[in-house]
Tab-separated table of C-alpha atoms and ligand atoms in Angstrom:
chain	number	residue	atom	x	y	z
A	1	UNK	CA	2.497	-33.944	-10.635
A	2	UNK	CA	5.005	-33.365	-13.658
A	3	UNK	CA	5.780	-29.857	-14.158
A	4	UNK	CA	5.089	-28.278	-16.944
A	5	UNK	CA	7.983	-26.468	-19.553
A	6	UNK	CA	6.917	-23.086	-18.681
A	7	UNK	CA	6.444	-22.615	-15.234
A	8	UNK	CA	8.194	-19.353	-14.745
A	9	UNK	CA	7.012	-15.652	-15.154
A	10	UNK	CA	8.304	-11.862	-13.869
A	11	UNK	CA	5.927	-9.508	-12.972
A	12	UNK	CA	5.884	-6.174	-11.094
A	13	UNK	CA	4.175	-4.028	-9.799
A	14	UNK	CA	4.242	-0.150	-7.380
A	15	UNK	CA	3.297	0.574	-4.056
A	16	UNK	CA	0.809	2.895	-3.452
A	17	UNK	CA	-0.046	5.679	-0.609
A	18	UNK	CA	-3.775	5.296	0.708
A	19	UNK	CA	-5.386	8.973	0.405
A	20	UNK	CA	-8.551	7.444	2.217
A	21	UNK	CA	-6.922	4.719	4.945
A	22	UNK	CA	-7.585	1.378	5.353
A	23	UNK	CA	-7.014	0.855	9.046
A	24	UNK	CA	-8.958	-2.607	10.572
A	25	UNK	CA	-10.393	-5.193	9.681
A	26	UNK	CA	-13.757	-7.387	9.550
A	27	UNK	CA	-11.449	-10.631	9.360
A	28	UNK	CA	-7.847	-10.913	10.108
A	29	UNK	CA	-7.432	-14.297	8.553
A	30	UNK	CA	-8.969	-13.623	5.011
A	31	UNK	CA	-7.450	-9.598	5.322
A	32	UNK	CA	-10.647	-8.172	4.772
A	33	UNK	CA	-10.984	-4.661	5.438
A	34	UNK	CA	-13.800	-2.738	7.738
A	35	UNK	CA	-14.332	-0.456	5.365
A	36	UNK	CA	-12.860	0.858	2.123
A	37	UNK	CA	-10.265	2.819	1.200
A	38	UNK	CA	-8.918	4.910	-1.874
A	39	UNK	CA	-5.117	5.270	-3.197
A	40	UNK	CA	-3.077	6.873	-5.938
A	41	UNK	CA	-0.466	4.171	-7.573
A	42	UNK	CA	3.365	5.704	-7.339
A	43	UNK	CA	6.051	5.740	-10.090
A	44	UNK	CA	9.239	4.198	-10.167
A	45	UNK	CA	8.722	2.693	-6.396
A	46	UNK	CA	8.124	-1.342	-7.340
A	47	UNK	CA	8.781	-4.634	-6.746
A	48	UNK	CA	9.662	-7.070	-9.490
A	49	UNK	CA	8.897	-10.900	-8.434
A	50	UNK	CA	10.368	-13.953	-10.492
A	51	UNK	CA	8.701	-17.431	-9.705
A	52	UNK	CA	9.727	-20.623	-10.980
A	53	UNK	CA	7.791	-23.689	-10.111
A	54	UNK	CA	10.362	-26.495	-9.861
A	55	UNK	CA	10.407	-30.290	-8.236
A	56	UNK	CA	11.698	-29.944	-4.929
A	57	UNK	CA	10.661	-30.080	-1.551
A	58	UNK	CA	10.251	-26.576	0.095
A	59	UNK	CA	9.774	-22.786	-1.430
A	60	UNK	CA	12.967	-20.923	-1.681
A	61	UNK	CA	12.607	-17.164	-1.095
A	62	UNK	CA	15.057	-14.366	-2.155
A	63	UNK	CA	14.821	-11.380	-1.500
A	64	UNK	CA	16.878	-8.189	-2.512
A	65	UNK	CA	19.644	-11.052	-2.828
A	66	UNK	CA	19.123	-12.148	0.935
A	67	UNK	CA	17.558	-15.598	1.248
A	68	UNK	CA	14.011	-15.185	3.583
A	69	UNK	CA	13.790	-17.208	6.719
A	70	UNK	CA	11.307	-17.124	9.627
A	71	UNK	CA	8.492	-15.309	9.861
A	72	UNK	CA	8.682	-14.195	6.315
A	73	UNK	CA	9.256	-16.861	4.718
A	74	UNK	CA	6.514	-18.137	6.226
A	75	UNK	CA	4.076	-15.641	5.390
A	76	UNK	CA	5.390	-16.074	1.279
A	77	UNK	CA	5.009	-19.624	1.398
A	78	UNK	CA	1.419	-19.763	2.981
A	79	UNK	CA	0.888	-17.126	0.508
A	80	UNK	CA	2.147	-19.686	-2.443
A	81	UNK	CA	-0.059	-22.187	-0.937
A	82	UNK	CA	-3.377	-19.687	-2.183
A	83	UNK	CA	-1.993	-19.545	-5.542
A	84	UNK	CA	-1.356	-23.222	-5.494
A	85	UNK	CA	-4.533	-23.863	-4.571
A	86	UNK	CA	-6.647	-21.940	-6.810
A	87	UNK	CA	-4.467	-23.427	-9.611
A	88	UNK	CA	-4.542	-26.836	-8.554
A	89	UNK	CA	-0.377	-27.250	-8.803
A	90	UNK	CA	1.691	-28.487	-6.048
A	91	UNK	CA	5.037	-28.330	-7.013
A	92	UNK	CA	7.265	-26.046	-4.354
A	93	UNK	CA	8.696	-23.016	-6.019
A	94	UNK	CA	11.883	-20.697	-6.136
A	95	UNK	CA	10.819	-16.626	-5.942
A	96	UNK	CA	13.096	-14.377	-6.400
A	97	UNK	CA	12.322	-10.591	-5.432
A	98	UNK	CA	14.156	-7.113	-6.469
A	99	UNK	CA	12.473	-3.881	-5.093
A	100	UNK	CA	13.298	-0.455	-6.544
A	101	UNK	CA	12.021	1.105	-3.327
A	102	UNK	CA	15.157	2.110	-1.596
A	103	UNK	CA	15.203	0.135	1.473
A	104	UNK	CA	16.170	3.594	3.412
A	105	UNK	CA	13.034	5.238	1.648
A	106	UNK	CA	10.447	4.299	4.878
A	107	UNK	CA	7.944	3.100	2.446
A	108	UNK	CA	6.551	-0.311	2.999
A	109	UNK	CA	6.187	-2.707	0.012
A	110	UNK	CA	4.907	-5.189	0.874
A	111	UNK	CA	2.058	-3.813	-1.483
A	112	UNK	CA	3.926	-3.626	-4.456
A	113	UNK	CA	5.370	-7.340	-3.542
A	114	UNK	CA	2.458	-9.163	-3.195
A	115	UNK	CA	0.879	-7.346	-6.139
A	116	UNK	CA	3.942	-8.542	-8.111
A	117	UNK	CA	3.652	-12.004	-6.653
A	118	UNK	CA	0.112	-12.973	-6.946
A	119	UNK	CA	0.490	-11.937	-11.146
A	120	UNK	CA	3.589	-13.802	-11.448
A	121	UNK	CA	3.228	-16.803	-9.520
A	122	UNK	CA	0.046	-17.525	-11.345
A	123	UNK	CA	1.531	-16.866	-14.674
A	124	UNK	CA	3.978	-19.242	-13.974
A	125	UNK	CA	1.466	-22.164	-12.899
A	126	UNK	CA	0.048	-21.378	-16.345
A	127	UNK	CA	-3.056	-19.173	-14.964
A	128	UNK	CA	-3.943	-15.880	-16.326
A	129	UNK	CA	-6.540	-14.428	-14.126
A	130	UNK	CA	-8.367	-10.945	-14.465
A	131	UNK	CA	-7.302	-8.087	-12.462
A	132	UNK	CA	-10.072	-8.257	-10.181
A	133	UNK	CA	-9.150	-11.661	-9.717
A	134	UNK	CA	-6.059	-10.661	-9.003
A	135	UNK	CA	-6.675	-7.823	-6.935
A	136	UNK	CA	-8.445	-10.137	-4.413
A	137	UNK	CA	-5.208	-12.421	-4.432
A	138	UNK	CA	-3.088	-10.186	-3.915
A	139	UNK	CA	-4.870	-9.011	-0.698
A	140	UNK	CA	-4.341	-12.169	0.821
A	141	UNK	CA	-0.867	-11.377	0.965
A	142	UNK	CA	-1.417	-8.093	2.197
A	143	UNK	CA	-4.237	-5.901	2.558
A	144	UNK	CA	-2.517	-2.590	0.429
A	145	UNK	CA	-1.540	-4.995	-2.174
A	146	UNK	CA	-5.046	-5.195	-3.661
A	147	UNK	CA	-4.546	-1.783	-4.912
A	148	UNK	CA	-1.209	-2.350	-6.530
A	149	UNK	CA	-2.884	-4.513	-9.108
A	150	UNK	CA	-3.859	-1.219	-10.623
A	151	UNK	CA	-2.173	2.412	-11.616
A	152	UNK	CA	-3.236	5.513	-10.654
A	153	UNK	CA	-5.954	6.329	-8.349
A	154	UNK	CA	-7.592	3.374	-7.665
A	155	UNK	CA	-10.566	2.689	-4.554
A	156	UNK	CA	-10.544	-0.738	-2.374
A	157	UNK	CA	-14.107	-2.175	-1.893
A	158	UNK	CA	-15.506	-3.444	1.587
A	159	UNK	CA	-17.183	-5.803	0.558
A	160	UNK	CA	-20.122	-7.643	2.205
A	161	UNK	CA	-19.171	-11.121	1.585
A	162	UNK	CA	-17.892	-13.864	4.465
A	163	UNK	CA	-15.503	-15.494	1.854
A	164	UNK	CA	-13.912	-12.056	0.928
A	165	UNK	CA	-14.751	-12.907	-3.098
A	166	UNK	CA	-16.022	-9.212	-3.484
A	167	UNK	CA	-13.685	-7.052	-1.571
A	168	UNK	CA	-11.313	-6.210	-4.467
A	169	UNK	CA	-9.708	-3.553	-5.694
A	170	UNK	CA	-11.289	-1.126	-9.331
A	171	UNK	CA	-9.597	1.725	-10.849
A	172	UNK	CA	-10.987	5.068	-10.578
A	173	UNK	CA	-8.605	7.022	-12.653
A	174	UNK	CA	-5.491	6.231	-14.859
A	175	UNK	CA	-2.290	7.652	-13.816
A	176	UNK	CA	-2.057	10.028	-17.165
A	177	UNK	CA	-5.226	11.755	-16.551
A	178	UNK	CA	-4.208	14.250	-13.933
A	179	UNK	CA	-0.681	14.770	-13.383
A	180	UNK	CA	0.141	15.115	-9.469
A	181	UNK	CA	3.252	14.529	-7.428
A	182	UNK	CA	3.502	12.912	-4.225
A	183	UNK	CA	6.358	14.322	-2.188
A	184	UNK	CA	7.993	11.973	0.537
A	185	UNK	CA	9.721	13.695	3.450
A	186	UNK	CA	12.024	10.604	4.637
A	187	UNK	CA	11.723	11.299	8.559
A	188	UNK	CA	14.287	9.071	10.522
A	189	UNK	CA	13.170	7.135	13.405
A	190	UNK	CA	14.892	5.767	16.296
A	191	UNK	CA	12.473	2.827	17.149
A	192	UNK	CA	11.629	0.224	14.645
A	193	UNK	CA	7.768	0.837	14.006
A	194	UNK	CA	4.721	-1.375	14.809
A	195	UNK	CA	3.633	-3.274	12.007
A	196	UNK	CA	0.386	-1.889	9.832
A	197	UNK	CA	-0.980	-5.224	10.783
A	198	UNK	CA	-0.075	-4.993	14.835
A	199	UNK	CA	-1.043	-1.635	14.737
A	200	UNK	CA	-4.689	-1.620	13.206
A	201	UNK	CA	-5.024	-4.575	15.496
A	202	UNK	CA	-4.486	-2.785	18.523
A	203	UNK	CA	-6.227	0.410	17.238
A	204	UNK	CA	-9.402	-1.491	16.833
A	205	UNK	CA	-9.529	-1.253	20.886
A	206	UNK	CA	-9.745	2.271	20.814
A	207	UNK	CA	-12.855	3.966	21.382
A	208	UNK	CA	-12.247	6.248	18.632
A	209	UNK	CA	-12.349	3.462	16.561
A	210	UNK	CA	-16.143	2.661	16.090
A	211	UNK	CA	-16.158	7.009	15.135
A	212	UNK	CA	-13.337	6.450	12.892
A	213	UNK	CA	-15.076	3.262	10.826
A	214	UNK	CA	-18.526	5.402	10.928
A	215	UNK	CA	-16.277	8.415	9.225
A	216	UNK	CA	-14.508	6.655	6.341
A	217	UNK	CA	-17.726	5.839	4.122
A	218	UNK	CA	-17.834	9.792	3.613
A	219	UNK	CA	-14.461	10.535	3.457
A	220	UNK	CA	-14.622	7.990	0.392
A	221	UNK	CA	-17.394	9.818	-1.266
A	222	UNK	CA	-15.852	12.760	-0.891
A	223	UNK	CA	-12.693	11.460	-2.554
A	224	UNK	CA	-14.368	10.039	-5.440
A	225	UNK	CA	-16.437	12.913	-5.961
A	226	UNK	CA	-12.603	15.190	-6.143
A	227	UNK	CA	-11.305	12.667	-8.337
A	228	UNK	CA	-13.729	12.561	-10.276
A	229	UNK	CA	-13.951	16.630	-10.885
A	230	UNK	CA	-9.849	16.606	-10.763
A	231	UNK	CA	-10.196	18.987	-7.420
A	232	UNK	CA	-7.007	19.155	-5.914
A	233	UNK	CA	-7.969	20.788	-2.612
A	234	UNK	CA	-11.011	18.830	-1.971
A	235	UNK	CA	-8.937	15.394	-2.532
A	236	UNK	CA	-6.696	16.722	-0.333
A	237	UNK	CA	-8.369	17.926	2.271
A	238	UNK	CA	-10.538	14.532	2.635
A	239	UNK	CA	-6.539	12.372	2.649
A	240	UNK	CA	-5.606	14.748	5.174
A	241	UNK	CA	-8.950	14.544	7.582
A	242	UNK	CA	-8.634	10.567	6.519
A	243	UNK	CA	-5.363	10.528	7.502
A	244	UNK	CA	-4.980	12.225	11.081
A	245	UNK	CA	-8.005	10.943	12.377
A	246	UNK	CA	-6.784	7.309	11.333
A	247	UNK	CA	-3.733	8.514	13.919
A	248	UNK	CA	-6.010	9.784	16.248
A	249	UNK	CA	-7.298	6.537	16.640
A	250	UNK	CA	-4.085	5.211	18.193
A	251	UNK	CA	-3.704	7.838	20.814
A	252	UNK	CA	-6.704	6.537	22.123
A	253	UNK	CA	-5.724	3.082	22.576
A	254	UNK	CA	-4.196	1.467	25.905
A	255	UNK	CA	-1.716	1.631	25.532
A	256	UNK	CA	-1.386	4.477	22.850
A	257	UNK	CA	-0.320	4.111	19.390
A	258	UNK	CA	1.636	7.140	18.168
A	259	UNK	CA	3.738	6.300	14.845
A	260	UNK	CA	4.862	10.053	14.719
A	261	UNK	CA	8.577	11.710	15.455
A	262	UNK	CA	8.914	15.893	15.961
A	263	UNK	CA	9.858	15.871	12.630
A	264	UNK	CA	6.923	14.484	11.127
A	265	UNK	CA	4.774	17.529	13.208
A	266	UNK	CA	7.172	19.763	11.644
A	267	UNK	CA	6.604	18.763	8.598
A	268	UNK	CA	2.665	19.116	8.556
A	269	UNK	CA	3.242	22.658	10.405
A	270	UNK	CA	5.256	23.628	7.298
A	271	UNK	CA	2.878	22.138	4.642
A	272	UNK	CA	0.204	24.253	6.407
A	273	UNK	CA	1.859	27.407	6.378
A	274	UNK	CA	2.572	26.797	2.989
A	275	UNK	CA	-0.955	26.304	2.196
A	276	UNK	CA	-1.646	29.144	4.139
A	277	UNK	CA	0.786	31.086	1.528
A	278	UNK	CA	-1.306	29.563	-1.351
A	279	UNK	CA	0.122	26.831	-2.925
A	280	UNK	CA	-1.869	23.346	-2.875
A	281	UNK	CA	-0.426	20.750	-0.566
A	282	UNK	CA	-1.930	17.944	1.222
A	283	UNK	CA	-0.595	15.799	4.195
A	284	UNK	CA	-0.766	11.904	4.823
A	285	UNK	CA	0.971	9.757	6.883
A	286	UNK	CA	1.158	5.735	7.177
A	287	UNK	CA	2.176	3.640	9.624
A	288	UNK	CA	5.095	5.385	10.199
A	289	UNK	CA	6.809	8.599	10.883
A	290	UNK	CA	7.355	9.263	7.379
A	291	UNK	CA	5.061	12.420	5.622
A	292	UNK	CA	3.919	12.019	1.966
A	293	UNK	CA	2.217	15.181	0.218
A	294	UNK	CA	0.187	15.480	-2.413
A	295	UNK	CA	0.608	18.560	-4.784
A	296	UNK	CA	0.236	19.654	-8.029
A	297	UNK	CA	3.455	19.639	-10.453
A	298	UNK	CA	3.744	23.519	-10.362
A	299	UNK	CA	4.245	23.395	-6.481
A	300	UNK	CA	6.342	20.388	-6.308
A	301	UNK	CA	9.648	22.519	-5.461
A	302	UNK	CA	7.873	24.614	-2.921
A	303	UNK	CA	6.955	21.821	-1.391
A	304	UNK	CA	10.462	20.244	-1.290
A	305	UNK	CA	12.386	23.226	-0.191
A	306	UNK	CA	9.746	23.474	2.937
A	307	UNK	CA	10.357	19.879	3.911
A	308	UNK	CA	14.211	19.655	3.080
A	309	UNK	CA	15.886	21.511	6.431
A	310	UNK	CA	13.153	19.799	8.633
A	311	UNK	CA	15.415	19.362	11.344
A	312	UNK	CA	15.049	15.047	11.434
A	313	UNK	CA	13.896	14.631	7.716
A	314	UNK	CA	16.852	12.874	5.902
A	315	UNK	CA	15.742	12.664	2.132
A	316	UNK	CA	13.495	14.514	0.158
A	317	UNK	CA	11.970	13.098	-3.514
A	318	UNK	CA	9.034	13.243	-5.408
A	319	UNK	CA	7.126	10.774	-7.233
A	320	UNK	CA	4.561	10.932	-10.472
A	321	UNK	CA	1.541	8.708	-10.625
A	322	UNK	CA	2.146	5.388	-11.852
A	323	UNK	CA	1.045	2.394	-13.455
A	324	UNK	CA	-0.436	-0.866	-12.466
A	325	UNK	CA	0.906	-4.601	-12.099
A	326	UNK	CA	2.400	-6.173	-14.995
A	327	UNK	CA	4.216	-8.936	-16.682
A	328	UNK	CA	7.821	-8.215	-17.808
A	329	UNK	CA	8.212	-10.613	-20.888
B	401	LIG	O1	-1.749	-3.533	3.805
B	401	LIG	P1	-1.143	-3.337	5.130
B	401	LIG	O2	-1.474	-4.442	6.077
B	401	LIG	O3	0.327	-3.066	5.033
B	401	LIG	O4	-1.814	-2.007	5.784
B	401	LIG	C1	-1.701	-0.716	5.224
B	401	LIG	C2	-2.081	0.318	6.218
B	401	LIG	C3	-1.848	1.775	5.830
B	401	LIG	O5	-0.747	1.883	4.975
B	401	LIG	C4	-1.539	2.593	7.092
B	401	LIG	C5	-3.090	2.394	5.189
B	401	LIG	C6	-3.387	1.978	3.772
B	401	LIG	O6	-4.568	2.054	3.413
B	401	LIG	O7	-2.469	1.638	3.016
């Protein structure tokens, strides 16, 4: 097949923090999710993806200026491979990936990459498909990256069907419509952490876990209902129930799953006493030892001066709400 003139295109896209978790799955393969899950979009913490299809014989990957190899590369190209097939091309291609996530910041991004990736590697086979379209893409890649496609808080359908074709991602609210901050406490951590994809593996052989899959269809109605009525504490009292009993989960399994340092208690010990004192602060934590809080802008320094001399948390920063996937031109 001759390639076409233009058959490049730059996209990008944020990562986002899930206020109601996705944690397992109803089919590994296809990365479709046992039940749904809701998410705010973050500012300023993307991934831009450049892909050029080109003759050649293999995909070239580079990432953050460090060429891919192994099991990464591996997971791009097979990635590729879904895009080339749903736009009947079959030319190898050359992808070239910048994240503005610091790489110390202990926030996966994969989401934001393989939101960036699906819209710009079917730009550049000369496909323009609709978000939703998109959305179910990009979840190939990664399960998180369906909700990437879109800004601000945005909710992660099931879905019922065996092919995956309805479990997509639909915004609930645009990121300008109620101004929050999410505040990361960096926490370090000695061990390199299971995967999100090992981990809600093995979780899924906890006994908690059939509890925990019962739970989330009303922590998501719940969190609708909040966003909906721009209710702070509600919101954030459903992330934070969604969010330790998603850990809980892994301290039942054999053997147990903790993701967790001191610090990280520390930090939720501190956010609670600060609630305690009245300002409006919410806990969650992914798969990792890292807290995230959700507040309003008026308590954002509160919040930061009660995480900053955490003994164990290294960085402090705060992040708006932000936008959804797009092409840069
Ligand atoms: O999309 P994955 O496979 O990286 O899994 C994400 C898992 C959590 O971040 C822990 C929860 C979530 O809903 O994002």
């Amino acid at each position: 097949m001759s390639v076409p003139e233009a058959a490049a295109a730059t996209a990008r896209a944020n990562v986002n923090v899930a206020l109601v978790k996705y944690w397992g799955k109803r089919d590994a393969a296809l990365n479709l999710p046992a039940a749904g899950s809701i998410s705010v979009t973050l500012d300023g913490l993307g991934v831009e993806a450049r892909v050029r299809f080109r003759r050649g014989t293999t995909d070239r990957f580079v990432i953050d200026d460090a060429e891919a190899s192994g099991d990464e590369r591996r997971r791009l190209s097979q990635f590729l491979d879904l895009v080339r097939a749903e736009c009947g091309r079959d030319e190898p291609a050359e992808v070239e990936t910048r994240s503005t996530v610091p790489r110390a910041a202990g926030l996966a991004s994969s989401a934001a990459a393989f939101a960036a990736l699906a819209l710009a590697a079917t730009r550049a086979a000369g496909r323009r498909l609709d978000a939703r379209a998109l959305s179910v893409l990009a979840r190939r890649g990664s399960g998180s990256a369906a909700r990437s496609i879109f800004g601000g808080f945005v909710e992660w359908q099931r879905g019922e069907r065996a092919d995956g074709a309805d479990s997509a991602a639909q915004p609930l609210l645009d990121a300008g419509a109620w101004d929050l901050r999410v505040v990361v406490a960096l926490v370090s951590s000695a061990r390199k952490a299971v995967s999100s994809r090992d981990g809600m593996t093995h979780a899924a052989t906890s006994p908690l876990y059939p509890a925990w899959i019962e739970g989330v269809a009303r922590d998501l109605t719940r969190a609708r209902d909040a966003i909906a009525r721009r209710d702070l504490e509600a919101l954030g009292l459903t992330a934070e129930h969604s969010a330790l009993t998603m850990h809980a989960v892994g301290l039942g399994a054999e053997p147990p799953l903790l993701y967790w340092r001191a610090a990280t208690v520390e930090c939720l010990h501190r956010i609670w006493a600060l609630r305690a004192a009245g300002t409006s602060a919410y806990v969650t934590i992914d798969a990792g030892p890292q807290v995230k809080v959700l507040c309003d802008p008026a308590g954002e320094d509160r919040v930061r001066a009660a995480l900053t001399d955490v003994p164990g948390v290294e960085r402090v920063f705060a992040c708006k709400l932000g936008g959804g996937a797009e092409v840069v031109p």
